Amino acid sequence: MCTVCGCSKGNVKIEGRAPGGVKFPYRSHHAHSHDHGHSHDHDHDQHHDHAHHPHQAKPHGAQEHQPALSQQAGGAALHYGQGAAHAHAPGLSQARMVKIEQDILSKNDGYAAANRQWLRDRGIFALNLVSSPGSGKTSLLAETIRQLGRDTLVYVVEGDQQTSNDAERIRAAGAPAIQINTGKGCHLDAHMVGQALEQLNPADDSLLLIENVGNLVCPAAFDLGEAHKVAILSVTEGEDKPLKYPDMFAAADVMLLTKIDLLRHLDFDVDVCIANARRINPKIKVLQLSSKSGDGMDLWIDWLLLEMNEAQLVKQREVARLRQHIAALEQQLQERS
Ligand SMILES: Nc1nc2c(ncn2[C@@H]2O[C@H](COP(=O)(O)OP(=O)(O)OP(=O)(O)O)[C@@H](O)[C@H]2O)c(=O)[nH]1
Ligand SMILES: [Zn+2]
Ligand SMILES: [Zn+2]
């Protein structure tokens, strides 16, 4: 996973910002040289370009995390996910991987908390849409924007490795959108989203939809400050995906089963798929829909409106509480003067 494998290293571009304008505190690519065994606590990610690490000179396999071997009916299986880090990267010990992951995720969590507070203060309901590539996220967002109509303010953050195609499709559907290109990165993180929010400047009481990079693995680990992660699974992908990619379905509060117009052409068993998702996450809410035929869109739209209303009420209650507090302070001031 990318918190330890370094795959998120790449050139991030956010529309409207100069390239290189996004500086991650955990990625300073320094070019200094030093000859210690390895542990420094200034900020950077683990793959630097200088070659001086004694452990990297060792032949592959020496001192490395070894996979667990199990015999299964059809043959052997190697499990790389059973160490403390639940992952494997050549040249990194499990302890080192756990440390790196904790550092990256705790920084991300700080940015996510700031995003969440910012959104909460403005009564904005935000969703983080996660799925494998091509599950129908952008089609669903475009149809959602059309069905919500002009009375509902919708803003979209689009994440892809390259191109602004999706942001253009969203703008064509009638909503402001900003594209984040993650370069080699395989997920959005909370810092990128915070910068995109500055640029997008969503209105109070609006709906913010964040389409994450198509990837069923890494986006599960990164909180963006959203109210809910929504896992999108199209019926062409197979019922077993929740079992094969459990982290994503555990992290999501909602699963949308998309492209149900295609069910009649497939052997996909909806009940088995939902049962698989609930084995991983018994509380997951499931909606079935097709943005192409429109089936099931009404329940999705109703749910969005209900949740938006709740976010607006939270803001209103907070504003009322602050007003009361100010009134009480003014009263005190009057009494003293
Ligand atoms: N039959 C059918 N096809 C759909 C539906 N929704 C999307 N598609 C098709 O699925 C393909 C991928 O759709 P997108 O909306 O681009 O999927 P995405 O998840 O945004 O893709 P990435 O951003 O590349 O991960 C396109 O060819 C769509 O026309 C649907 O409800 N039914
Ligand atoms: Zn990754
Ligand atoms: Zn898309």
GROMACS .gro file of C-alpha atoms and ligand atoms in nm:
model
  371
    1MET     CA    1   0.000   0.000   0.000
    2CYS     CA    2   0.120   0.344  -0.084
    3THR     CA    3   0.181   0.466   0.269
    4VAL     CA    4   0.480   0.238   0.274
    5CYS     CA    5   0.568   0.151  -0.086
    6GLY     CA    6   0.637   0.507  -0.200
    7CYS     CA    7   0.405   0.484  -0.500
    8SER     CA    8   0.243   0.815  -0.409
    9LYS     CA    9   0.560   1.003  -0.496
   10GLY     CA   10   0.481   1.205  -0.806
   11ASN     CA   11   0.398   1.541  -0.953
   12VAL     CA   12   0.071   1.666  -0.811
   13LYS     CA   13  -0.111   1.930  -1.013
   14ILE     CA   14  -0.419   2.117  -0.898
   15GLU     CA   15  -0.606   2.322  -1.156
   16GLY     CA   16  -0.549   2.692  -1.104
   17ARG     CA   17  -0.230   2.642  -0.903
   18ALA     CA   18   0.124   2.662  -1.033
   19PRO     CA   19   0.290   2.321  -1.073
   20GLY     CA   20   0.504   2.250  -0.771
   21GLY     CA   21   0.285   2.479  -0.563
   22VAL     CA   22   0.179   2.185  -0.352
   23LYS     CA   23   0.445   2.113  -0.092
   24PHE     CA   24   0.393   1.813   0.125
   25PRO     CA   25   0.561   1.844   0.458
   26TYR     CA   26   0.643   1.476   0.444
   27ARG     CA   27   0.811   1.487   0.107
   28SER     CA   28   1.118   1.706   0.095
   29HIS     CA   29   1.343   1.550  -0.164
   30HIS     CA   30   1.676   1.637  -0.017
   31ALA     CA   31   2.001   1.559  -0.188
   32HIS     CA   32   2.237   1.560   0.109
   33SER     CA   33   2.458   1.273   0.194
   34HIS     CA   34   2.515   1.107   0.529
   35ASP     CA   35   2.627   0.770   0.637
   36HIS     CA   36   2.419   0.638   0.918
   37GLY     CA   37   2.222   0.319   0.936
   38HIS     CA   38   1.897   0.502   0.902
   39SER     CA   39   1.670   0.698   1.117
   40HIS     CA   40   1.616   1.066   1.103
   41ASP     CA   41   1.317   1.252   1.215
   42HIS     CA   42   1.298   1.535   0.970
   43ASP     CA   43   1.020   1.503   0.721
   44HIS     CA   44   1.042   1.311   0.396
   45ASP     CA   45   0.916   0.996   0.247
   46GLN     CA   46   1.115   0.682   0.244
   47HIS     CA   47   1.245   0.659  -0.110
   48HIS     CA   48   1.521   0.909  -0.152
   49ASP     CA   49   1.753   0.927  -0.441
   50HIS     CA   50   2.083   0.896  -0.261
   51ALA     CA   51   2.228   0.548  -0.228
   52HIS     CA   52   2.398   0.508   0.105
   53HIS     CA   53   2.176   0.285   0.309
   54PRO     CA   54   2.356  -0.022   0.424
   55HIS     CA   55   2.034  -0.221   0.435
   56GLN     CA   56   1.964  -0.148   0.071
   57ALA     CA   57   2.293  -0.306  -0.029
   58LYS     CA   58   2.191  -0.646   0.109
   59PRO     CA   59   2.087  -0.915  -0.137
   60HIS     CA   60   1.713  -0.945  -0.177
   61GLY     CA   61   1.566  -1.161   0.092
   62ALA     CA   62   1.831  -1.113   0.359
   63GLN     CA   63   1.665  -0.971   0.674
   64GLU     CA   64   1.347  -0.904   0.484
   65HIS     CA   65   0.993  -0.974   0.584
   66GLN     CA   66   0.915  -1.325   0.463
   67PRO     CA   67   0.566  -1.417   0.347
   68ALA     CA   68   0.356  -1.673   0.532
   69LEU     CA   69   0.306  -1.989   0.326
   70SER     CA   70  -0.022  -2.174   0.329
   71GLN     CA   71  -0.132  -2.483   0.143
   72GLN     CA   72  -0.467  -2.445  -0.020
   73ALA     CA   73  -0.676  -2.694  -0.216
   74GLY     CA   74  -0.533  -2.594  -0.552
   75GLY     CA   75  -0.175  -2.518  -0.442
   76ALA     CA   76   0.033  -2.292  -0.224
   77ALA     CA   77  -0.034  -1.925  -0.141
   78LEU     CA   78   0.211  -1.663  -0.020
   79HIS     CA   79   0.072  -1.408   0.230
   80TYR     CA   80   0.267  -1.084   0.245
   81GLY     CA   81   0.010  -0.908   0.460
   82GLN     CA   82   0.060  -1.092   0.788
   83GLY     CA   83   0.342  -0.891   0.946
   84ALA     CA   84   0.287  -0.593   1.175
   85ALA     CA   85   0.267  -0.360   0.872
   86HIS     CA   86   0.020  -0.586   0.686
   87ALA     CA   87   0.221  -0.514   0.373
   88HIS     CA   88   0.561  -0.575   0.218
   89ALA     CA   89   0.818  -0.352   0.054
   90PRO     CA   90   1.162  -0.471  -0.053
   91GLY     CA   91   1.437  -0.337   0.171
   92LEU     CA   92   1.209  -0.218   0.451
   93SER     CA   93   1.160  -0.393   0.782
   94GLN     CA   94   0.808  -0.431   0.921
   95ALA     CA   95   0.890  -0.193   1.209
   96ARG     CA   96   1.019   0.072   0.969
   97MET     CA   97   0.709   0.036   0.751
   98VAL     CA   98   0.479   0.075   1.052
   99LYS     CA   99   0.665   0.390   1.156
  100ILE     CA  100   0.650   0.543   0.807
  101GLU     CA  101   0.282   0.464   0.776
  102GLN     CA  102   0.205   0.615   1.116
  103ASP     CA  103   0.394   0.934   1.027
  104ILE     CA  104   0.220   0.980   0.692
  105LEU     CA  105  -0.126   0.897   0.818
  106SER     CA  106  -0.101   1.113   1.128
  107LYS     CA  107  -0.005   1.413   0.915
  108ASN     CA  108  -0.289   1.334   0.679
  109ASP     CA  109  -0.529   1.306   0.973
  110GLY     CA  110  -0.433   1.657   1.086
  111TYR     CA  111  -0.521   1.803   0.746
  112ALA     CA  112  -0.839   1.592   0.732
  113ALA     CA  113  -0.955   1.724   1.071
  114ALA     CA  114  -0.900   2.082   0.948
  115ASN     CA  115  -1.096   2.010   0.629
  116ARG     CA  116  -1.379   1.849   0.831
  117GLN     CA  117  -1.405   2.150   1.063
  118TRP     CA  118  -1.399   2.390   0.767
  119LEU     CA  119  -1.682   2.200   0.597
  120ARG     CA  120  -1.880   2.166   0.919
  121ASP     CA  121  -1.859   2.540   0.989
  122ARG     CA  122  -2.013   2.604   0.647
  123GLY     CA  123  -2.285   2.338   0.657
  124ILE     CA  124  -2.130   2.159   0.359
  125PHE     CA  125  -2.203   1.788   0.323
  126ALA     CA  126  -1.900   1.610   0.171
  127LEU     CA  127  -1.864   1.260   0.029
  128ASN     CA  128  -1.549   1.077  -0.079
  129LEU     CA  129  -1.632   0.844  -0.369
  130VAL     CA  130  -1.394   0.551  -0.392
  131SER     CA  131  -1.386   0.262  -0.640
  132SER     CA  132  -1.182   0.083  -0.899
  133PRO     CA  133  -1.133   0.263  -1.233
  134GLY     CA  134  -1.437   0.281  -1.456
  135SER     CA  135  -1.706   0.186  -1.203
  136GLY     CA  136  -1.918   0.479  -1.320
  137LYS     CA  137  -1.827   0.753  -1.070
  138THR     CA  138  -1.817   1.047  -1.309
  139SER     CA  139  -2.130   0.930  -1.492
  140LEU     CA  140  -2.308   0.908  -1.157
  141LEU     CA  141  -2.187   1.252  -1.047
  142ALA     CA  142  -2.296   1.412  -1.375
  143GLU     CA  143  -2.641   1.251  -1.351
  144THR     CA  144  -2.667   1.350  -0.983
  145ILE     CA  145  -2.592   1.713  -1.070
  146ARG     CA  146  -2.856   1.708  -1.343
  147GLN     CA  147  -3.119   1.551  -1.118
  148LEU     CA  148  -3.052   1.781  -0.822
  149GLY     CA  149  -3.104   2.075  -1.054
  150ARG     CA  150  -3.012   2.438  -1.010
  151ASP     CA  151  -3.163   2.472  -0.663
  152THR     CA  152  -2.896   2.253  -0.506
  153LEU     CA  153  -2.541   2.382  -0.511
  154VAL     CA  154  -2.299   2.101  -0.595
  155TYR     CA  155  -1.918   2.126  -0.615
  156VAL     CA  156  -1.686   1.852  -0.733
  157VAL     CA  157  -1.321   1.769  -0.668
  158GLU     CA  158  -1.194   1.527  -0.931
  159GLY     CA  159  -0.891   1.307  -0.867
  160ASP     CA  160  -0.709   1.127  -1.148
  161GLN     CA  161  -0.347   1.054  -1.219
  162GLN     CA  162  -0.364   1.249  -1.546
  163THR     CA  163  -0.607   1.451  -1.761
  164SER     CA  164  -0.885   1.695  -1.677
  165ASN     CA  165  -1.145   1.490  -1.864
  166ASP     CA  166  -1.359   1.421  -1.558
  167ALA     CA  167  -1.363   1.783  -1.435
  168GLU     CA  168  -1.468   1.888  -1.786
  169ARG     CA  169  -1.754   1.633  -1.783
  170ILE     CA  170  -1.871   1.771  -1.447
  171ARG     CA  171  -1.859   2.133  -1.568
  172ALA     CA  172  -2.056   2.028  -1.875
  173ALA     CA  173  -2.318   1.885  -1.637
  174GLY     CA  174  -2.344   2.226  -1.472
  175ALA     CA  175  -2.135   2.220  -1.153
  176PRO     CA  176  -1.807   2.393  -1.064
  177ALA     CA  177  -1.527   2.137  -1.054
  178ILE     CA  178  -1.156   2.130  -0.992
  179GLN     CA  179  -0.922   1.860  -1.117
  180ILE     CA  180  -0.636   1.726  -0.908
  181ASN     CA  181  -0.380   1.526  -1.105
  182THR     CA  182  -0.187   1.303  -0.869
  183GLY     CA  183   0.088   1.212  -1.120
  184LYS     CA  184   0.224   0.881  -1.001
  185GLY     CA  185   0.010   0.896  -0.687
  186CYS     CA  186  -0.274   0.650  -0.650
  187HIS     CA  187  -0.504   0.838  -0.410
  188LEU     CA  188  -0.608   1.185  -0.295
  189ASP     CA  189  -0.488   1.302   0.043
  190ALA     CA  190  -0.634   1.560   0.278
  191HIS     CA  191  -0.370   1.823   0.200
  192MET     CA  192  -0.451   1.813  -0.173
  193VAL     CA  193  -0.822   1.839  -0.097
  194GLY     CA  194  -0.767   2.135   0.137
  195GLN     CA  195  -0.585   2.318  -0.142
  196ALA     CA  196  -0.855   2.228  -0.392
  197LEU     CA  197  -1.117   2.367  -0.151
  198GLU     CA  198  -0.935   2.699  -0.133
  199GLN     CA  199  -0.949   2.714  -0.511
  200LEU     CA  200  -1.308   2.588  -0.547
  201ASN     CA  201  -1.447   2.792  -0.258
  202PRO     CA  202  -1.776   2.599  -0.219
  203ALA     CA  203  -2.078   2.796  -0.091
  204ASP     CA  204  -2.230   2.739   0.252
  205ASP     CA  205  -2.496   2.465   0.273
  206SER     CA  206  -2.376   2.300  -0.050
  207LEU     CA  207  -2.289   1.946  -0.148
  208LEU     CA  208  -1.924   1.857  -0.209
  209LEU     CA  209  -1.853   1.539  -0.404
  210ILE     CA  210  -1.493   1.419  -0.416
  211GLU     CA  211  -1.418   1.160  -0.683
  212ASN     CA  212  -1.106   0.979  -0.568
  213VAL     CA  213  -0.850   0.820  -0.799
  214GLY     CA  214  -0.980   0.487  -0.932
  215ASN     CA  215  -0.814   0.239  -0.695
  216LEU     CA  216  -0.973  -0.001  -0.446
  217VAL     CA  217  -0.670  -0.009  -0.216
  218CYS     CA  218  -0.491   0.311  -0.115
  219PRO     CA  219  -0.780   0.561  -0.088
  220ALA     CA  220  -0.920   0.349   0.198
  221ALA     CA  221  -0.641   0.466   0.428
  222PHE     CA  222  -0.671   0.840   0.366
  223ASP     CA  223  -0.934   1.046   0.545
  224LEU     CA  224  -1.005   1.360   0.341
  225GLY     CA  225  -1.236   1.522   0.595
  226GLU     CA  226  -1.550   1.382   0.433
  227ALA     CA  227  -1.871   1.289   0.614
  228HIS     CA  228  -1.868   0.943   0.454
  229LYS     CA  229  -1.666   0.731   0.217
  230VAL     CA  230  -1.893   0.586  -0.049
  231ALA     CA  231  -1.763   0.268  -0.215
  232ILE     CA  232  -1.887   0.231  -0.570
  233LEU     CA  233  -1.895  -0.116  -0.718
  234SER     CA  234  -2.028  -0.179  -1.066
  235VAL     CA  235  -2.201  -0.506  -1.135
  236THR     CA  236  -1.947  -0.598  -1.404
  237GLU     CA  237  -1.671  -0.626  -1.141
  238GLY     CA  238  -1.790  -0.942  -0.962
  239GLU     CA  239  -1.959  -1.010  -0.627
  240ASP     CA  240  -1.634  -1.101  -0.454
  241LYS     CA  241  -1.475  -0.754  -0.454
  242PRO     CA  242  -1.573  -0.669  -0.093
  243LEU     CA  243  -1.393  -0.984   0.022
  244LYS     CA  244  -1.085  -0.923  -0.195
  245TYR     CA  245  -1.051  -0.556  -0.100
  246PRO     CA  246  -1.190  -0.555   0.255
  247ASP     CA  247  -1.020  -0.233   0.372
  248MET     CA  248  -1.222  -0.024   0.129
  249PHE     CA  249  -1.555  -0.178   0.224
  250ALA     CA  250  -1.469  -0.156   0.593
  251ALA     CA  251  -1.388   0.216   0.557
  252ALA     CA  252  -1.704   0.300   0.362
  253ASP     CA  253  -2.039   0.378   0.523
  254VAL     CA  254  -2.225   0.335   0.195
  255MET     CA  255  -2.188   0.098  -0.100
  256LEU     CA  256  -2.343   0.196  -0.432
  257LEU     CA  257  -2.397  -0.094  -0.666
  258THR     CA  258  -2.386   0.075  -1.008
  259LYS     CA  259  -2.472  -0.013  -1.370
  260ILE     CA  260  -2.765  -0.231  -1.262
  261ASP     CA  261  -2.910  -0.185  -1.613
  262LEU     CA  262  -2.648  -0.445  -1.717
  263LEU     CA  263  -2.764  -0.713  -1.470
  264ARG     CA  264  -2.974  -0.892  -1.728
  265HIS     CA  265  -2.662  -0.960  -1.935
  266LEU     CA  266  -2.454  -1.089  -1.643
  267ASP     CA  267  -2.437  -1.370  -1.386
  268PHE     CA  268  -2.379  -1.117  -1.108
  269ASP     CA  269  -2.567  -1.216  -0.789
  270VAL     CA  270  -2.673  -0.897  -0.610
  271ASP     CA  271  -2.766  -1.075  -0.284
  272VAL     CA  272  -2.430  -1.252  -0.264
  273CYS     CA  273  -2.250  -0.923  -0.326
  274ILE     CA  274  -2.442  -0.745  -0.051
  275ALA     CA  275  -2.384  -1.039   0.186
  276ASN     CA  276  -2.010  -1.019   0.110
  277ALA     CA  277  -2.006  -0.646   0.182
  278ARG     CA  278  -2.190  -0.701   0.512
  279ARG     CA  279  -1.946  -0.975   0.614
  280ILE     CA  280  -1.679  -0.704   0.605
  281ASN     CA  281  -1.896  -0.419   0.731
  282PRO     CA  282  -2.231  -0.525   0.886
  283LYS     CA  283  -2.355  -0.164   0.900
  284ILE     CA  284  -2.283  -0.065   0.541
  285LYS     CA  285  -2.578   0.104   0.370
  286VAL     CA  286  -2.638  -0.032   0.020
  287LEU     CA  287  -2.809   0.140  -0.272
  288GLN     CA  288  -2.849  -0.009  -0.621
  289LEU     CA  289  -2.870   0.223  -0.919
  290SER     CA  290  -2.796   0.293  -1.281
  291SER     CA  291  -2.703   0.642  -1.394
  292LYS     CA  292  -2.778   0.527  -1.748
  293SER     CA  293  -3.136   0.399  -1.704
  294GLY     CA  294  -3.210   0.614  -1.399
  295ASP     CA  295  -3.320   0.313  -1.190
  296GLY     CA  296  -3.254   0.368  -0.819
  297MET     CA  297  -3.141   0.729  -0.868
  298ASP     CA  298  -3.438   0.859  -0.667
  299LEU     CA  299  -3.328   0.684  -0.345
  300TRP     CA  300  -2.972   0.814  -0.387
  301ILE     CA  301  -3.096   1.170  -0.446
  302ASP     CA  302  -3.333   1.146  -0.145
  303TRP     CA  303  -3.047   1.027   0.075
  304LEU     CA  304  -2.820   1.312  -0.041
  305LEU     CA  305  -3.087   1.574   0.029
  306LEU     CA  306  -3.154   1.428   0.374
  307GLU     CA  307  -2.785   1.428   0.466
  308MET     CA  308  -2.735   1.779   0.326
  309ASN     CA  309  -3.022   1.898   0.540
  310GLU     CA  310  -2.862   1.741   0.848
  311ALA     CA  311  -2.527   1.916   0.774
  312GLN     CA  312  -2.710   2.248   0.735
  313LEU     CA  313  -2.888   2.194   1.069
  314VAL     CA  314  -2.558   2.124   1.244
  315LYS     CA  315  -2.427   2.459   1.117
  316GLN     CA  316  -2.747   2.642   1.215
  317ARG     CA  317  -2.735   2.496   1.567
  318GLU     CA  318  -2.373   2.603   1.603
  319VAL     CA  319  -2.451   2.956   1.478
  320ALA     CA  320  -2.744   2.977   1.726
  321ARG     CA  321  -2.514   2.858   2.007
  322LEU     CA  322  -2.252   3.122   1.919
  323ARG     CA  323  -2.521   3.395   1.902
  324GLN     CA  324  -2.644   3.297   2.248
  325HIS     CA  325  -2.289   3.303   2.377
  326ILE     CA  326  -2.229   3.650   2.230
  327ALA     CA  327  -2.560   3.777   2.374
  328ALA     CA  328  -2.462   3.644   2.718
  329LEU     CA  329  -2.123   3.817   2.694
  330GLU     CA  330  -2.285   4.145   2.587
  331GLN     CA  331  -2.524   4.117   2.881
  332GLN     CA  332  -2.229   4.070   3.117
  333LEU     CA  333  -2.054   4.369   2.962
  334GLN     CA  334  -2.360   4.588   3.007
  335GLU     CA  335  -2.393   4.484   3.370
  336ARG     CA  336  -2.034   4.581   3.438
  337SER     CA  337  -2.036   4.916   3.257
  338LIG     N1  338  -2.439   0.040  -1.884
  338LIG     C1  339  -2.394   0.137  -1.803
  338LIG     N2  340  -2.274   0.191  -1.826
  338LIG     C2  341  -2.231   0.289  -1.744
  338LIG     C3  342  -2.307   0.335  -1.633
  338LIG     N3  343  -2.237   0.430  -1.569
  338LIG     C4  344  -2.121   0.444  -1.637
  338LIG     N4  345  -2.117   0.360  -1.743
  338LIG     C5  346  -2.008   0.345  -1.840
  338LIG     O1  347  -1.893   0.298  -1.771
  338LIG     C6  348  -1.774   0.358  -1.827
  338LIG     C7  349  -1.694   0.428  -1.717
  338LIG     O2  350  -1.774   0.534  -1.664
  338LIG     P1  351  -1.714   0.657  -1.585
  338LIG     O3  352  -1.828   0.734  -1.532
  338LIG     O4  353  -1.612   0.727  -1.668
  338LIG     O5  354  -1.639   0.579  -1.468
  338LIG     P2  355  -1.538   0.638  -1.357
  338LIG     O6  356  -1.555   0.553  -1.237
  338LIG     O7  357  -1.561   0.783  -1.340
  338LIG     O8  358  -1.399   0.611  -1.426
  338LIG     P3  359  -1.251   0.661  -1.375
  338LIG     O9  360  -1.264   0.805  -1.333
  338LIG    O10  361  -1.168   0.645  -1.499
  338LIG    O11  362  -1.214   0.570  -1.263
  338LIG     C8  363  -1.822   0.452  -1.935
  338LIG    O12  364  -1.813   0.386  -2.059
  338LIG     C9  365  -1.968   0.478  -1.899
  338LIG    O13  366  -2.049   0.508  -2.011
  338LIG    C10  367  -2.436   0.275  -1.612
  338LIG    O14  368  -2.510   0.306  -1.518
  338LIG     N5  369  -2.472   0.176  -1.699
  339ZN      ZN  370  -0.023   0.253  -0.351
  340ZN      ZN  371  -1.421   0.937  -1.335
   0.00000   0.00000   0.00000
